[in-house]
Structures are given as C-alpha cells and as structure tokens.
Tab-separated table of C-alpha atoms in Angstrom:
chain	number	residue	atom	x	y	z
A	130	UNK	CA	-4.870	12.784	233.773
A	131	UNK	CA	-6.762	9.650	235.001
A	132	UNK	CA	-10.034	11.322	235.331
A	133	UNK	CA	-9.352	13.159	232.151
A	134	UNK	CA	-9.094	10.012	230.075
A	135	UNK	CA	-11.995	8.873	231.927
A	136	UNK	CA	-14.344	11.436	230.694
A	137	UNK	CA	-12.948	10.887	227.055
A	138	UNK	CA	-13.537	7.317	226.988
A	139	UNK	CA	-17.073	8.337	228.439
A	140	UNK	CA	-18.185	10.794	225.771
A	141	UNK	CA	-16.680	8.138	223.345
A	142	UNK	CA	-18.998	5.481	224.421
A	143	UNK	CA	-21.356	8.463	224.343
A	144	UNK	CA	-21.080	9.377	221.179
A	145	UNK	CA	-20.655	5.756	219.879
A	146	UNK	CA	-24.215	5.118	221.209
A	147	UNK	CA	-25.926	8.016	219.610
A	148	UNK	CA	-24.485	7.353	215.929
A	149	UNK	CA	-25.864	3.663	216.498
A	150	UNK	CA	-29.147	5.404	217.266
A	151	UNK	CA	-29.158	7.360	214.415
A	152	UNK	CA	-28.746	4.410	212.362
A	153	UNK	CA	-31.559	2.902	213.146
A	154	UNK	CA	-34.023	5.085	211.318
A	155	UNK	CA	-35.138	4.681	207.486
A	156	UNK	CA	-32.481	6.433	205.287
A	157	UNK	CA	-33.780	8.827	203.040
A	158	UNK	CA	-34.389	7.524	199.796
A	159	UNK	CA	-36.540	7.233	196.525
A	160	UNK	CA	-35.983	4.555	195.790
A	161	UNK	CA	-37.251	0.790	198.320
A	162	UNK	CA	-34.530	-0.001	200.369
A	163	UNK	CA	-33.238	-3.994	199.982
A	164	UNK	CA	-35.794	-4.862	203.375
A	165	UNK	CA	-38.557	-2.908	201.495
A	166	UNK	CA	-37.870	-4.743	198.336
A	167	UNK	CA	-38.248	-7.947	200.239
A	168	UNK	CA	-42.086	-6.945	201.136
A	169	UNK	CA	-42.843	-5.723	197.898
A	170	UNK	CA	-41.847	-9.336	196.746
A	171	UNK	CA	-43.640	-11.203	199.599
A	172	UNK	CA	-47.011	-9.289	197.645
A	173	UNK	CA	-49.915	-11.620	199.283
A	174	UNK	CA	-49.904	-12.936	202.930
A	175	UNK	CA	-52.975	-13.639	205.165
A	176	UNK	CA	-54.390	-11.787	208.144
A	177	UNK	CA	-55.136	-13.788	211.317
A	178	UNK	CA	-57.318	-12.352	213.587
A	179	UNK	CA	-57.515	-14.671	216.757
A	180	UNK	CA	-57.976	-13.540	220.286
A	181	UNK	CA	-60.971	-13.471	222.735
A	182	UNK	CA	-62.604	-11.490	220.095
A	183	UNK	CA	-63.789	-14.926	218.629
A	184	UNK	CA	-65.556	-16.315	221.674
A	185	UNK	CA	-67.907	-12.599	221.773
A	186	UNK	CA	-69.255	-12.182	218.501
A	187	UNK	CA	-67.789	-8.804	218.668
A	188	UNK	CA	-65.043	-7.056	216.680
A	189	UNK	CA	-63.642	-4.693	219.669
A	190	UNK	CA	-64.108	-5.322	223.208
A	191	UNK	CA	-62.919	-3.364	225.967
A	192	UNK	CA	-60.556	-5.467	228.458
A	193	UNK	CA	-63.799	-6.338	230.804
A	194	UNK	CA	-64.084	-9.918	229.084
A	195	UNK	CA	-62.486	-12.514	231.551
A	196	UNK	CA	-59.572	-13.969	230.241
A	197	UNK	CA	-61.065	-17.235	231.121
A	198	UNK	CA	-63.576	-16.246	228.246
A	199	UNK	CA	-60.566	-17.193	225.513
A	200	UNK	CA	-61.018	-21.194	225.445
A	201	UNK	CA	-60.276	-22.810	221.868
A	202	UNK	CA	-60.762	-26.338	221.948
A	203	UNK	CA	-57.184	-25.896	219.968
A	204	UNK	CA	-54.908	-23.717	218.370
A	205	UNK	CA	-54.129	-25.510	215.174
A	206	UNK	CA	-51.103	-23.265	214.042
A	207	UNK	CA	-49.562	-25.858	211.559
A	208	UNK	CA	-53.144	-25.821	209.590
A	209	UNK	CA	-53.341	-21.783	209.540
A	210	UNK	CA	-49.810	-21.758	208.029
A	211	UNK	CA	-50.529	-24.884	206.038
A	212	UNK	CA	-53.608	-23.436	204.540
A	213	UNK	CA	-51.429	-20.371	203.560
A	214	UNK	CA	-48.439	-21.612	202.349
A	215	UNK	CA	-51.575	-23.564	199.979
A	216	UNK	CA	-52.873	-20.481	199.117
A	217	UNK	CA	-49.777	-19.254	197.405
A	218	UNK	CA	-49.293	-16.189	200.508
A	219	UNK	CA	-45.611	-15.366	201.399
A	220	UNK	CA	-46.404	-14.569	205.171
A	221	UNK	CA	-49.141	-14.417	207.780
A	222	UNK	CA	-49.910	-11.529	210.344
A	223	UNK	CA	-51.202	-12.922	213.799
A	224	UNK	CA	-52.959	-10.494	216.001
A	225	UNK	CA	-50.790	-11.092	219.402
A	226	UNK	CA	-52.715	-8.257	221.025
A	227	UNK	CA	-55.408	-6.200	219.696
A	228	UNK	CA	-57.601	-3.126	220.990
A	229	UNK	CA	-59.049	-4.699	224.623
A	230	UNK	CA	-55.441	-5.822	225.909
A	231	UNK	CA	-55.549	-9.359	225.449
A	232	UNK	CA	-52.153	-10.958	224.779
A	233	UNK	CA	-51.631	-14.410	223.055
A	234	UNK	CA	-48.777	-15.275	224.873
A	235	UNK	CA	-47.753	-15.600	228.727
A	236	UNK	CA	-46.737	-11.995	229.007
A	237	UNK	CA	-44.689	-11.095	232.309
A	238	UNK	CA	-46.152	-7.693	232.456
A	239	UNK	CA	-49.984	-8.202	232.829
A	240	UNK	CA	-52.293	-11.426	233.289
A	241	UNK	CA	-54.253	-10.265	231.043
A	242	UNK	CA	-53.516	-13.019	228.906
A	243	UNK	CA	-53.720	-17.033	227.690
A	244	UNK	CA	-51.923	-18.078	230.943
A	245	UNK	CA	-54.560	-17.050	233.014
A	246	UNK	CA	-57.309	-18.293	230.268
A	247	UNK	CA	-59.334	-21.420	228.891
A	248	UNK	CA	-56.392	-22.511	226.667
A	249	UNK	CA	-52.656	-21.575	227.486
A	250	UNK	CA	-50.838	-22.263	224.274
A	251	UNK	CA	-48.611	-19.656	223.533
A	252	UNK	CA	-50.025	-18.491	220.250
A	253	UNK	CA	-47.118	-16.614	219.080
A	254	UNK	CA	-44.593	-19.241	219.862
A	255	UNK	CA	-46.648	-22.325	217.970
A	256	UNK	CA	-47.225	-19.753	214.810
A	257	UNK	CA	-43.204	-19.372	215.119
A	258	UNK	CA	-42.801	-22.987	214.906
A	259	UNK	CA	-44.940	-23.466	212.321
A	260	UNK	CA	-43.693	-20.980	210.037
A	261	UNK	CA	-40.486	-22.321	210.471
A	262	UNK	CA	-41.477	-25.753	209.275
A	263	UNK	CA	-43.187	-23.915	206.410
A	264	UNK	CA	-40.444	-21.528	205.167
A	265	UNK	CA	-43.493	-19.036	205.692
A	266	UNK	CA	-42.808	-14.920	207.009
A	267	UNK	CA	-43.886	-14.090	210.598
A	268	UNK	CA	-45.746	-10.575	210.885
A	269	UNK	CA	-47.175	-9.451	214.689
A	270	UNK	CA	-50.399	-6.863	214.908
A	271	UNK	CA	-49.688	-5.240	218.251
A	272	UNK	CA	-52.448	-2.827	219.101
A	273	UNK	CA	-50.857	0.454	220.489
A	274	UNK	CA	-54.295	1.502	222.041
A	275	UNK	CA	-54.707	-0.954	224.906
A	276	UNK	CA	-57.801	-0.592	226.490
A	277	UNK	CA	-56.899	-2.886	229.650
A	278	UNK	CA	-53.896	-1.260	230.785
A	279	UNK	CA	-54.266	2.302	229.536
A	280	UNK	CA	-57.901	2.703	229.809
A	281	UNK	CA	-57.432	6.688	230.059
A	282	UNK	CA	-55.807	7.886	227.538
A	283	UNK	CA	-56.676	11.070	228.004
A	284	UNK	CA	-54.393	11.124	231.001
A	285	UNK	CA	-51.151	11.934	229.432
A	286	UNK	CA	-49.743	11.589	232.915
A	287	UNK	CA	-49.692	7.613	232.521
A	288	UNK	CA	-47.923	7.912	229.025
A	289	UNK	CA	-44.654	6.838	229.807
A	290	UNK	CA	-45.252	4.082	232.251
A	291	UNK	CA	-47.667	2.930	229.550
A	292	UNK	CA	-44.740	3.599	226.608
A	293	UNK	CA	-42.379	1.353	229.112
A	294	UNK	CA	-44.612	-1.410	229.257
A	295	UNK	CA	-45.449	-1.845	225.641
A	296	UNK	CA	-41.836	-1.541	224.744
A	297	UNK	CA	-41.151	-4.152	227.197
A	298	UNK	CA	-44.095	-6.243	225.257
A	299	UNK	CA	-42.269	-5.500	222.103
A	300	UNK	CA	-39.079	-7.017	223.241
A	301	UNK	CA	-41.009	-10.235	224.805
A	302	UNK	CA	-42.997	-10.571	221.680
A	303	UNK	CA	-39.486	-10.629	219.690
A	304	UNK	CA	-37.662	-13.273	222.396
A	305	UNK	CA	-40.333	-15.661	221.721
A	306	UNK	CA	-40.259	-15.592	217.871
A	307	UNK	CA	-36.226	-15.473	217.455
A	308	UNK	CA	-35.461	-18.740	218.018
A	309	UNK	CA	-37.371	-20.102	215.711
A	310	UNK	CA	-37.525	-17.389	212.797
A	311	UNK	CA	-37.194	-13.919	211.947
A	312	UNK	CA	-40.383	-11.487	211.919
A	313	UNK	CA	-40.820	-9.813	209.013
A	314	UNK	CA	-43.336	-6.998	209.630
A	315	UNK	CA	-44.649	-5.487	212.538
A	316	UNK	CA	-48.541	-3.957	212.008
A	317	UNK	CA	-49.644	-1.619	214.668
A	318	UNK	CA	-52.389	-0.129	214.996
A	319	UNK	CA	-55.028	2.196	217.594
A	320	UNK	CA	-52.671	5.188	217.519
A	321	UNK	CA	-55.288	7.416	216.376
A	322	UNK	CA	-56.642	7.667	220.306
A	323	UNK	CA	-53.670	9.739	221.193
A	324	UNK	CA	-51.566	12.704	219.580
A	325	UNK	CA	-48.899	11.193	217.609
A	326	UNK	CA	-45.868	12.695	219.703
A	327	UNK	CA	-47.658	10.894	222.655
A	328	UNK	CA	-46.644	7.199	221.055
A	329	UNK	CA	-42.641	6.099	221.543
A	330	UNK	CA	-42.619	5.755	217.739
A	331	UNK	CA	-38.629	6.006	217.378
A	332	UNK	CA	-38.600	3.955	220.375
A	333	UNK	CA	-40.524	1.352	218.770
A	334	UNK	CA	-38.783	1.706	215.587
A	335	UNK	CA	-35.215	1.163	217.465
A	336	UNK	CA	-36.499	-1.401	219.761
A	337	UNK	CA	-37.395	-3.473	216.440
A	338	UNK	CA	-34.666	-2.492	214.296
A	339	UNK	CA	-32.111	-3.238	216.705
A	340	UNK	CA	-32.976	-7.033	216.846
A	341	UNK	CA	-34.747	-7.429	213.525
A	342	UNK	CA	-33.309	-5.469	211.189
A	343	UNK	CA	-34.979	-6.612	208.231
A	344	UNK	CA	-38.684	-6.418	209.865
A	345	UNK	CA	-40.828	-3.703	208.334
A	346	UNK	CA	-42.888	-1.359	210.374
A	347	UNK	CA	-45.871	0.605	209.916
A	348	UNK	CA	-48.496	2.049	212.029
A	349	UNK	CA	-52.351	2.300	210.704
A	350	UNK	CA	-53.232	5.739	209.390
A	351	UNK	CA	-49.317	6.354	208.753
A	352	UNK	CA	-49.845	10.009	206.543
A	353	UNK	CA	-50.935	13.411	207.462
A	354	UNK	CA	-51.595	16.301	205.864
A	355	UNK	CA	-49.363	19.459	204.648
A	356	UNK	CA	-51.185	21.816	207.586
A	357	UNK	CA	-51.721	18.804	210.315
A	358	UNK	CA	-49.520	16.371	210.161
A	359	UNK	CA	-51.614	14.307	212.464
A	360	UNK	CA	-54.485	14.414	210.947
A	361	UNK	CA	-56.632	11.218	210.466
A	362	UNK	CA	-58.158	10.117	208.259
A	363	UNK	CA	-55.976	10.647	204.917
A	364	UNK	CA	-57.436	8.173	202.693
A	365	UNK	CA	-55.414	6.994	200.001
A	366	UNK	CA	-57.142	8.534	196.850
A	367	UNK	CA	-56.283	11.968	199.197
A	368	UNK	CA	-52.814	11.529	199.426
A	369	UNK	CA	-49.916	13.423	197.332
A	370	UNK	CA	-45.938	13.123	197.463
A	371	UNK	CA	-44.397	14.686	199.724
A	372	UNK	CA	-47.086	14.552	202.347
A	373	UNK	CA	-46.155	14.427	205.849
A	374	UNK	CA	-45.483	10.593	207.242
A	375	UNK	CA	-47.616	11.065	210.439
A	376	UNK	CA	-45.458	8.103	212.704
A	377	UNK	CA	-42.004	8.671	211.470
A	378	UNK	CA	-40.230	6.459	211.133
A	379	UNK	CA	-42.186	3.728	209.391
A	380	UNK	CA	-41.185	1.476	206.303
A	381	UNK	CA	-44.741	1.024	204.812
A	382	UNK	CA	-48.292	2.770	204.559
A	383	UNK	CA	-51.347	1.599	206.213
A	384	UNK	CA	-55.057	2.655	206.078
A	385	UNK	CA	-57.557	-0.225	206.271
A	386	UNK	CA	-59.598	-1.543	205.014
A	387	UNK	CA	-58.946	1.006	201.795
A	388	UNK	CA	-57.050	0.148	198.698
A	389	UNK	CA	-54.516	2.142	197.077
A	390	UNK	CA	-55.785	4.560	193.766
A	391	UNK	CA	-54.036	3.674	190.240
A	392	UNK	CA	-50.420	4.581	190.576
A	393	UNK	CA	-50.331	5.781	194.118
A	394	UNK	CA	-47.838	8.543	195.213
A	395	UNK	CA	-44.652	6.426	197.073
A	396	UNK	CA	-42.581	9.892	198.540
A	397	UNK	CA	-43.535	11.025	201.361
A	398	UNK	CA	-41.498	13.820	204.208
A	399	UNK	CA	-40.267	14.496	207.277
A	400	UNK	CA	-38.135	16.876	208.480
A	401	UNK	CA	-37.687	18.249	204.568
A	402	UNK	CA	-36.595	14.431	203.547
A	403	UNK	CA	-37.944	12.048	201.098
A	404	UNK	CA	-39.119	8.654	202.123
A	405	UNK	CA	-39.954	5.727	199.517
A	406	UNK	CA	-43.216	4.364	201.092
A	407	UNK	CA	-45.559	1.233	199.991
A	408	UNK	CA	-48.743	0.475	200.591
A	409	UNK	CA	-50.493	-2.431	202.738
A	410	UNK	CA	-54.003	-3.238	201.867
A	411	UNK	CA	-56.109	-5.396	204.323
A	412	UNK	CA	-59.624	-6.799	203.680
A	413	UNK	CA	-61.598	-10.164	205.149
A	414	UNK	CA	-62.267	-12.716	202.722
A	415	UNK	CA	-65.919	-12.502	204.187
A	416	UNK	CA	-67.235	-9.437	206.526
A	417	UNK	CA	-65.743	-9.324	209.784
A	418	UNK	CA	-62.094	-9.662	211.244
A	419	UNK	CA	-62.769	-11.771	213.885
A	420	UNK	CA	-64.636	-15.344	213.684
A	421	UNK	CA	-68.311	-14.649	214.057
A	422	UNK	CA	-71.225	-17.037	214.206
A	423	UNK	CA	-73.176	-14.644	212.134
A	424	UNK	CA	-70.433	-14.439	209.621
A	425	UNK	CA	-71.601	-16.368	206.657
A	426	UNK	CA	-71.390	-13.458	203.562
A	427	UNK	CA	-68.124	-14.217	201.698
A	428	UNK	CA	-66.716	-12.244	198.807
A	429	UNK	CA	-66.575	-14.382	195.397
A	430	UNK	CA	-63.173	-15.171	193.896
A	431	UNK	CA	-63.989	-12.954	190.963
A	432	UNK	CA	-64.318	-10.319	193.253
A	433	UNK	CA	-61.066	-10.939	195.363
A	434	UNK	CA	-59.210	-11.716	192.063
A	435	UNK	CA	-60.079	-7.936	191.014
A	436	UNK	CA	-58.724	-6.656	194.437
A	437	UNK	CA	-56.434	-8.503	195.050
A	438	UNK	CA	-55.181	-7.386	191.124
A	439	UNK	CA	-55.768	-3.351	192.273
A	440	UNK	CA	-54.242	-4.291	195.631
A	441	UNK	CA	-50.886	-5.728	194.390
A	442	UNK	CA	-49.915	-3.654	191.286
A	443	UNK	CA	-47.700	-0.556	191.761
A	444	UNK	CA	-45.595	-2.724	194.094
A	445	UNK	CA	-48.074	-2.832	196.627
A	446	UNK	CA	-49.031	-5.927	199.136
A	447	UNK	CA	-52.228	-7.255	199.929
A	448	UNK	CA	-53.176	-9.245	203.815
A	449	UNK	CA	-56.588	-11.129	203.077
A	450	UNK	CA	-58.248	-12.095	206.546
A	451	UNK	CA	-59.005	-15.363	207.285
A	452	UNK	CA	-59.842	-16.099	210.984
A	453	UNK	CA	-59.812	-18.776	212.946
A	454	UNK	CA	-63.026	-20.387	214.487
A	455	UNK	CA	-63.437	-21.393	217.892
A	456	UNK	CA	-62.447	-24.733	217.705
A	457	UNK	CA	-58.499	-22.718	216.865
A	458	UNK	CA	-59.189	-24.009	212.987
A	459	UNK	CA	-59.349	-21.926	209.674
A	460	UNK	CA	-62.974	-22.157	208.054
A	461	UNK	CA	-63.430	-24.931	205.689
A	462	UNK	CA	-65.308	-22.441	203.367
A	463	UNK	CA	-61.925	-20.180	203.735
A	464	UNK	CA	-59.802	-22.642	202.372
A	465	UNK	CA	-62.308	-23.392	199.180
A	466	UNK	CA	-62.545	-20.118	198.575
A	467	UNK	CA	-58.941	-19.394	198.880
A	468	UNK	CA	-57.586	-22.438	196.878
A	469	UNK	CA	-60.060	-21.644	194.156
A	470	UNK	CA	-58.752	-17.570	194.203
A	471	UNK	CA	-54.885	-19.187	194.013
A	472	UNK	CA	-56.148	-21.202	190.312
A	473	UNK	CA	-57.795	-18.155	189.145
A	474	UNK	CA	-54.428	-15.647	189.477
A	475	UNK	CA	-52.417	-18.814	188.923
C-alpha cells in the first residue's frame, strides 16, 4: 500500500512538472500577448555593443584576443543609460557576450572574461544599477555561437556539454540582473552555424521564462521557409503568414540589420499553430557595431528620422547602436546626433 502511494505521489509530482513545462511556451494566439504588448510600447531602445571588440578595430574576433586586451579606462554605465533615457529610448540592449566568447561579467564557467582582463567591472551588474536609477528596460545579446568554448561546431558530439554551459550562463546572467531589475528582452544571436534542433531553444526559452516571465525572446534569423524550415536567410520583404518560426519558441522576429516591408505579415506556425510575431529592427547610428577608430561616417537625422518612422510603424521596435569608446564613454557626436533625432520625431 505504502509503496503504492509512493509511486502515485511520484507520477503526481511527475505530472505536475510537465504541465509547468508546458506552460512555459508562447500560447497560440493572433493577437500580442500582454508581455508582447509591453515591447511593442517600449518602440525605440539603443544597442550597446561593448566588449573586446572595441580595443581591435574589428567587428568579430575569434576568442584568440587575450582577455587582458579588454582595458577601458572606465565603464561609464550611468552616462550610456543617461544618454538614453535623453534620447527618449525605453530600454538598452548590452552585448554581455558576443561571437569570440568574451563575457562582461565574472562568469564561473570560463575565464574568458573581465575578471581575468584590463578592467574587472562587472558590466552587466553596473548597467543593472543604472537602469534601475533610470526607470530604463534591461535587454542582454548573448551570442549562441561561441567561438572560445565551442570552436567546432561541426562536432555535434560537444553539443550538449556546450548546451549545459550556456544554459548555466543564462541563469548567471539572470542572478546578476534580478536584484536590481527585471530584463526585458533577451537578443541572441550566431545560431545560423548549427542546425536549429542542435540549439536548446525550449531550454532557453524555459530557463528565461521561468525567472522572467515577462522578458521577450528572439533569436536572429527567427523564420524559415514552407519546404526548410531552417533555412537562412528569409529576409523580411520574403516572408508570408504562416511561415515556419525557425527557433520555436520565440516572442519576436529578428533579421539584422533589415527593416520590416509596409505592413509586414505578424502570423507565423509551428506545429499547425498560429503565433502573433513582431519585428526588431537594428541599425548603427554610424557604420559599425563596435567602437572603431576608423568609424567617423554617421547617418543624418533626416535619414534616421525616415527609419526609424519605417522601423516603428506596424507595431514594430527599432534598437539604434550607439557604442561605447574605449575610454567606456558614449561618443560625444552620438549624443548630438541622437538629441537632435529625439526634437525632430518629438
């Protein structure tokens, strides 16, 4: 009797946990959920690409770049948030680890990272902070390709102790922010260098979800097509409704730097259900995504006014880049440019 109540109360618990798992996906819908409203309303938030990118000149390295390399005289995070809460954006997007590996806080799982570099702020803490004093959103890039640690990914054989450790990642990243604010979005990206069933997507999704309910997710290159659902790339004047959503589940669209076409489709599938989808458009507010010292060419606010304009309507959201210089402080020319774009669209 014992041992029979035993197994009961085990496929209880059992059962318990797999309903709460199958909560914790997007429901169906036409219509933007209450956390997708949220977004849409948020409209305009800045990009922030800062890593040891900006002491290279280059947009992508490939993990061989000493960690030492990274060494900003400071990490201003109170101006960055400063200059966008100025600018009129809802929320900022930090890069906390893009393609090469490098992560901008102490991570436990590599050292590969600002502990073991010129400058050991904790990046993602001080932006925390400082959005808090701000009333300003919190969105992480994470990089799923992570040239460091999973240099061959065409070994599937190292897939799932790779999947552990960025899931592990994920849940640092998360401790870190939460007690000082909520993140809103999470923007991944580098998933086109494996297979799409080869990335813990529903893992990630959960792993999120189950802390931040109200964060939105999406993963760069997010649709497929009809006959190959991971195909890449579906650019945005190519997509229709009902097209497959190629890292299911997601909350949002992605396909930089390209803008959405008048009226964009917003249902997309899987599994023969409808998803209500928006779309994120990113662009630099000059030419490159990292600080560069030969980055001098910025767009004019006429010309941001009009994209930002094609980039919001629909119930779409617009990220302009604006990255930090070496000495850890947003351009001067950003901020004129950016403060002038905020008097045009008023």
């Amino acid at each position: 009797m014992k041992q029979t109540f035993v197994t009961f109360l085990f496929l209880s618990l059992s059962l318990q946990l797999l309903r709460g798992q199958e909560q914790i996906l997007p429901v169906p819908s036409t219509q933007p959920s209450p956390a997708q409203q949220k977004q849409i309303a948020r409209k305009y938030g800045m990009f922030i690409h800062f890593g040891i990118n900006t002491f290279h000149d280059q947009e992508w390295t490939d993990g061989s770049k000493p960690a030492s390399s990274y060494r900003p005289t400071a990490v201003d995070a109170d101006q960055w948030i400063r200059v966008a809460k100025d600018a009129g954006m809802k929320y900022v997007i930090l890069t906390a680890k893009h393609h090469e590996g490098f992560c901008l806080w102490d991570s436990k799982y590599t050292e590969y990272d600002v502990e073991s570099s010129g400058n050991t702020t904790n990046v993602i803490e001080a932006i925390a902070k400082a959005c808090k004093k701000y009333d300003i959103g919190l969105g992480l890039y994470y990089s799923l390709w992570d040239r460091k640690v999973n240099a061959d990914v065409k070994d599937k054989s190292l897939d799932v102790k790779y999947n552990k450790y960025l899931l592990r990642q994920l849940d640092e990243l998360i401790d870190i922010v939460q007690p000082y604010t909520n993140i809103v979005e999470f923007w991944f990206d580098g998933g086109w260098e494996k297979e799409n069933y080869r990335w813990p997507v529903k893992e990630i999704y959960r792993t999120i979800k189950s802390r931040q309910p109200d964060c939105q997710i999406g993963i760069n290159w997010t649709i497929g097509l009809p006959d190959n659902p991971d195909a890449h790339p579906v650019l945005p004047e190519n997509q229709q409704e009902g097209y497959p959503i190629r890292y299911f589940p997601s909350d949002f669209r992605l396909g930089d730097p390209y803008l959405p076409v008048d009226n964009d489709p917003k249902i997309f599938s899987h599994d023969g259900k409808e998803y209500y989808m928006p779309w994120e458009s990113t662009i630099c507010i000059s030419e490159r995504w990292f600080y560069n010292t030969t980055d001098q060419k910025y767009k004019s606010v006429d010309e941001l006014a009009r994209l930002y304009r094609q980039c919001t309507k629909n119930d779409n959201i617009l990220i302009l880049n604006c990255p930090p210089a070496r000495d850890g402080k947003i351009r001067e020319k950003d901020i004129q440019v950016l403060n002038e774009l905020r008097k045009q669209l008023q």
